[in-house]
Amino acid sequence: MSVFRRIRDITAATLNEKLEQSQDPVRLIDQFLHTTRQDITEAEKLLQQCEAHTRQLNQQVTQAETMKVKREEQALLALKAGEDHLAKLALQEKLIYEEKIEQYEGLLATSRESLREVEEQLGELRMEYQTVYSKRQYYVARMETLRLQQKMNERTGSYGGQDVPKMFNRLEDRISDWELEARSLRDLRKMGQEYLVQAGEGVSSVLDRELARLKEKLNNSGKE
């Protein structure tokens, strides 16, 4: 297991734990996705480098194999021509290319293994990103559902919590009080008017008596 893969496992493992404790899971997921996108970009660059290096090693092996075959053919030609010295030189170079092939084939095998590992890691990263992104969509939908439920509960508490019959009973009591107050004021005014009438009648009687007294006095004075 590479260091790169081990780091990714730690990050993915801690994500679930943090999600359980987070008050804003969507923000936490976005941070994780941002980091994962960066890792994907780095893995893609590494993959390109591994591919280029593998191609170079493969070319070295191919060229060495070509030269090995060529030097062997030259050695045969030299032997046919009776040039043993030249044949030995050709065979010596053939051995050098055989050693080079062996060395580069080892490097090529290692490079191909690294290439395969990077490809697997990149595929896992992309799958991990897509999986977490899908989870993000799910959590966004859950958060929106929760928000709407909370808003509905607030409205229910504001409008649906009223006891309509009691509300009208209170209104009926208030109107009754107002009506009683109005009747009381009307009765008071009526009593005042009756008092004024009675008072007026009393004054009128007094004036009549005074007028009769004065008339009587006037008549008596005329007789004298």
Short mmCIF file of C-alpha atoms in Angstrom, two decimals:
data_model
loop_
_atom_site.label_atom_id
_atom_site.label_comp_id
_atom_site.label_asym_id
_atom_site.label_seq_id
_atom_site.Cartn_x
_atom_site.Cartn_y
_atom_site.Cartn_z
CA MET A 1 0.00 0.00 0.00
CA SER A 2 1.48 3.38 -0.99
CA VAL A 3 1.70 6.41 1.27
CA PHE A 4 -0.74 8.17 -1.03
CA ARG A 5 -3.37 5.46 -0.54
CA ARG A 6 -2.79 5.37 3.23
CA ILE A 7 -3.38 9.12 3.50
CA ARG A 8 -6.58 8.83 1.49
CA ASP A 9 -7.84 6.04 3.78
CA ILE A 10 -7.27 8.21 6.86
CA THR A 11 -9.11 11.12 5.27
CA ALA A 12 -12.06 8.97 4.23
CA ALA A 13 -12.20 7.28 7.63
CA THR A 14 -12.32 10.56 9.54
CA LEU A 15 -14.99 11.98 7.25
CA ASN A 16 -17.79 9.77 8.63
CA GLU A 17 -16.81 10.62 12.21
CA LYS A 18 -16.75 14.33 11.47
CA LEU A 19 -20.10 14.15 9.67
CA GLU A 20 -21.73 12.72 12.79
CA GLN A 21 -20.47 15.65 14.86
CA SER A 22 -20.86 18.45 12.31
CA GLN A 23 -23.63 21.02 12.43
CA ASP A 24 -23.06 21.77 8.75
CA PRO A 25 -22.40 18.45 6.95
CA VAL A 26 -22.72 20.00 3.48
CA ARG A 27 -19.86 22.42 4.16
CA LEU A 28 -17.71 19.59 5.50
CA ILE A 29 -18.46 17.46 2.44
CA ASP A 30 -17.56 20.38 0.16
CA GLN A 31 -14.19 20.67 1.89
CA PHE A 32 -13.61 16.95 1.41
CA LEU A 33 -14.60 17.15 -2.28
CA HIS A 34 -12.25 20.09 -2.80
CA THR A 35 -9.34 18.12 -1.32
CA THR A 36 -10.27 15.05 -3.35
CA ARG A 37 -10.37 17.08 -6.59
CA GLN A 38 -6.83 18.26 -5.85
CA ASP A 39 -5.74 14.67 -5.21
CA ILE A 40 -7.34 13.57 -8.48
CA THR A 41 -5.47 16.31 -10.37
CA GLU A 42 -2.17 15.25 -8.77
CA ALA A 43 -2.89 11.58 -9.52
CA GLU A 44 -3.65 12.40 -13.16
CA LYS A 45 -0.33 14.24 -13.48
CA LEU A 46 1.48 11.34 -11.83
CA LEU A 47 -0.25 8.92 -14.18
CA GLN A 48 0.91 10.90 -17.20
CA GLN A 49 4.49 10.88 -15.87
CA CYS A 50 4.35 7.13 -15.24
CA GLU A 51 2.97 6.51 -18.72
CA ALA A 52 5.73 8.61 -20.30
CA HIS A 53 8.44 6.87 -18.24
CA THR A 54 7.02 3.43 -19.10
CA ARG A 55 7.07 4.28 -22.79
CA GLN A 56 10.71 5.41 -22.55
CA LEU A 57 11.73 2.20 -20.78
CA ASN A 58 9.85 0.11 -23.29
CA GLN A 59 11.67 1.92 -26.11
CA GLN A 60 15.01 1.17 -24.44
CA VAL A 61 14.16 -2.53 -24.24
CA THR A 62 12.95 -2.61 -27.83
CA GLN A 63 16.08 -0.85 -29.10
CA ALA A 64 18.33 -3.16 -27.07
CA GLU A 65 16.57 -6.22 -28.45
CA THR A 66 16.96 -4.88 -31.97
CA MET A 67 20.67 -4.27 -31.45
CA LYS A 68 21.13 -7.70 -29.85
CA VAL A 69 19.64 -9.40 -32.90
CA LYS A 70 21.69 -7.19 -35.21
CA ARG A 71 25.00 -7.93 -33.44
CA GLU A 72 24.28 -11.67 -33.53
CA GLU A 73 23.66 -11.48 -37.26
CA GLN A 74 26.89 -9.51 -37.68
CA ALA A 75 28.76 -12.15 -35.68
CA LEU A 76 27.45 -14.89 -38.01
CA LEU A 77 28.50 -12.90 -41.08
CA ALA A 78 31.93 -12.37 -39.58
CA LEU A 79 32.31 -16.10 -38.88
CA LYS A 80 31.28 -16.94 -42.44
CA ALA A 81 33.92 -14.51 -43.66
CA GLY A 82 36.51 -16.10 -41.39
CA GLU A 83 36.78 -12.93 -39.31
CA ASP A 84 36.76 -14.48 -35.85
CA HIS A 85 38.02 -11.27 -34.21
CA LEU A 86 35.13 -9.25 -35.62
CA ALA A 87 32.72 -12.02 -34.65
CA LYS A 88 33.95 -11.81 -31.05
CA LEU A 89 33.50 -8.03 -31.00
CA ALA A 90 29.96 -8.40 -32.27
CA LEU A 91 29.18 -11.08 -29.71
CA GLN A 92 30.67 -8.91 -26.96
CA GLU A 93 28.31 -6.08 -27.87
CA LYS A 94 25.48 -8.61 -28.06
CA LEU A 95 26.17 -9.54 -24.42
CA ILE A 96 26.12 -5.86 -23.44
CA TYR A 97 22.70 -5.44 -25.06
CA GLU A 98 21.46 -8.62 -23.36
CA GLU A 99 22.51 -7.17 -20.01
CA LYS A 100 20.82 -3.87 -20.89
CA ILE A 101 17.64 -5.73 -21.84
CA GLU A 102 17.67 -7.52 -18.51
CA GLN A 103 18.20 -4.30 -16.59
CA TYR A 104 15.59 -2.29 -18.47
CA GLU A 105 13.06 -5.11 -18.39
CA GLY A 106 13.34 -5.01 -14.57
CA LEU A 107 12.80 -1.25 -14.59
CA LEU A 108 9.96 -1.66 -17.07
CA ALA A 109 8.23 -4.23 -14.86
CA THR A 110 8.52 -1.90 -11.86
CA SER A 111 7.26 1.06 -13.88
CA ARG A 112 4.29 -0.93 -15.19
CA GLU A 113 3.43 -1.98 -11.63
CA SER A 114 3.59 1.65 -10.51
CA LEU A 115 1.48 2.64 -13.49
CA ARG A 116 -1.13 0.02 -12.63
CA GLU A 117 -1.18 1.16 -9.00
CA VAL A 118 -1.63 4.81 -9.96
CA GLU A 119 -4.43 3.87 -12.37
CA GLU A 120 -6.18 1.94 -9.59
CA GLN A 121 -5.74 4.78 -7.13
CA LEU A 122 -7.04 7.31 -9.63
CA GLY A 123 -10.05 5.12 -10.34
CA GLU A 124 -10.72 4.77 -6.60
CA LEU A 125 -10.39 8.52 -6.11
CA ARG A 126 -12.84 9.24 -8.90
CA MET A 127 -15.29 6.67 -7.53
CA GLU A 128 -14.86 8.07 -4.02
CA TYR A 129 -15.46 11.60 -5.30
CA GLN A 130 -18.62 10.54 -7.13
CA THR A 131 -19.90 8.62 -4.10
CA VAL A 132 -19.33 11.53 -1.71
CA TYR A 133 -20.79 13.97 -4.24
CA SER A 134 -23.94 11.86 -4.40
CA LYS A 135 -24.04 11.90 -0.59
CA ARG A 136 -23.73 15.67 -0.74
CA GLN A 137 -26.82 15.89 -2.95
CA TYR A 138 -28.65 13.66 -0.47
CA TYR A 139 -27.64 15.78 2.53
CA VAL A 140 -28.57 18.99 0.68
CA ALA A 141 -32.03 17.54 0.07
CA ARG A 142 -32.29 16.49 3.76
CA MET A 143 -31.21 19.93 4.97
CA GLU A 144 -33.76 21.61 2.69
CA THR A 145 -36.47 19.23 3.94
CA LEU A 146 -35.51 20.07 7.52
CA ARG A 147 -35.55 23.80 6.78
CA LEU A 148 -39.02 23.60 5.26
CA GLN A 149 -40.28 21.52 8.19
CA GLN A 150 -38.93 24.07 10.67
CA LYS A 151 -40.54 26.89 8.72
CA MET A 152 -43.83 25.00 8.64
CA ASN A 153 -43.61 24.39 12.40
CA GLU A 154 -43.01 28.09 13.00
CA ARG A 155 -46.08 28.98 10.96
CA THR A 156 -48.11 26.29 12.67
CA GLY A 157 -47.13 27.70 16.03
CA SER A 158 -48.05 31.22 14.98
CA TYR A 159 -51.34 30.56 13.22
CA GLY A 160 -52.55 27.13 14.19
CA GLY A 161 -52.01 27.47 17.92
CA GLN A 162 -54.96 29.79 18.48
CA ASP A 163 -58.10 28.37 20.10
CA VAL A 164 -60.71 29.88 17.79
CA PRO A 165 -63.78 29.31 20.03
CA LYS A 166 -62.02 30.82 23.04
CA MET A 167 -60.83 33.70 20.89
CA PHE A 168 -64.43 34.57 19.96
CA ASN A 169 -65.56 34.05 23.55
CA ARG A 170 -63.11 36.69 24.66
CA LEU A 171 -64.31 38.98 21.91
CA GLU A 172 -67.93 38.38 22.96
CA ASP A 173 -67.05 39.29 26.55
CA ARG A 174 -65.40 42.51 25.47
CA ILE A 175 -68.33 43.52 23.28
CA SER A 176 -70.72 42.72 26.15
CA ASP A 177 -68.66 44.97 28.41
CA TRP A 178 -68.80 47.73 25.87
CA GLU A 179 -72.57 47.32 25.51
CA LEU A 180 -73.03 47.39 29.30
CA GLU A 181 -70.93 50.51 29.51
CA ALA A 182 -72.96 52.16 26.75
CA ARG A 183 -76.24 51.27 28.49
CA SER A 184 -74.93 52.61 31.77
CA LEU A 185 -73.97 55.90 30.15
CA ARG A 186 -77.34 56.09 28.40
CA ASP A 187 -79.20 55.46 31.68
CA LEU A 188 -77.11 58.08 33.41
CA ARG A 189 -77.89 60.64 30.74
CA LYS A 190 -81.59 59.77 30.96
CA MET A 191 -81.52 60.22 34.72
CA GLY A 192 -79.89 63.61 34.26
CA GLN A 193 -82.52 64.71 31.81
CA GLU A 194 -85.31 63.58 34.12
CA TYR A 195 -83.68 65.46 36.96
CA LEU A 196 -83.54 68.59 34.86
CA VAL A 197 -87.20 68.20 33.94
CA GLN A 198 -88.14 67.69 37.56
CA ALA A 199 -85.98 70.61 38.56
CA GLY A 200 -87.59 72.70 35.86
CA GLU A 201 -91.04 71.76 37.04
CA GLY A 202 -90.05 72.66 40.59
CA VAL A 203 -88.78 76.05 39.55
CA SER A 204 -91.90 76.65 37.51
CA SER A 205 -94.09 75.91 40.54
CA VAL A 206 -92.09 78.30 42.66
CA LEU A 207 -92.39 80.96 40.00
CA ASP A 208 -96.13 80.41 39.78
CA ARG A 209 -96.47 80.72 43.53
CA GLU A 210 -94.35 83.86 43.56
CA LEU A 211 -96.41 85.29 40.73
CA ALA A 212 -99.65 84.52 42.57
CA ARG A 213 -98.26 86.07 45.73
CA LEU A 214 -97.33 89.24 43.92
CA LYS A 215 -100.74 89.44 42.26
CA GLU A 216 -102.41 89.02 45.63
CA LYS A 217 -100.20 91.70 47.12
CA LEU A 218 -101.02 94.03 44.24
CA ASN A 219 -104.74 93.50 44.69
CA ASN A 220 -104.52 94.15 48.39
CA SER A 221 -102.62 97.36 47.85
CA GLY A 222 -105.30 98.58 45.39
CA LYS A 223 -108.02 98.11 47.93
CA GLU A 224 -106.24 100.30 50.42
#
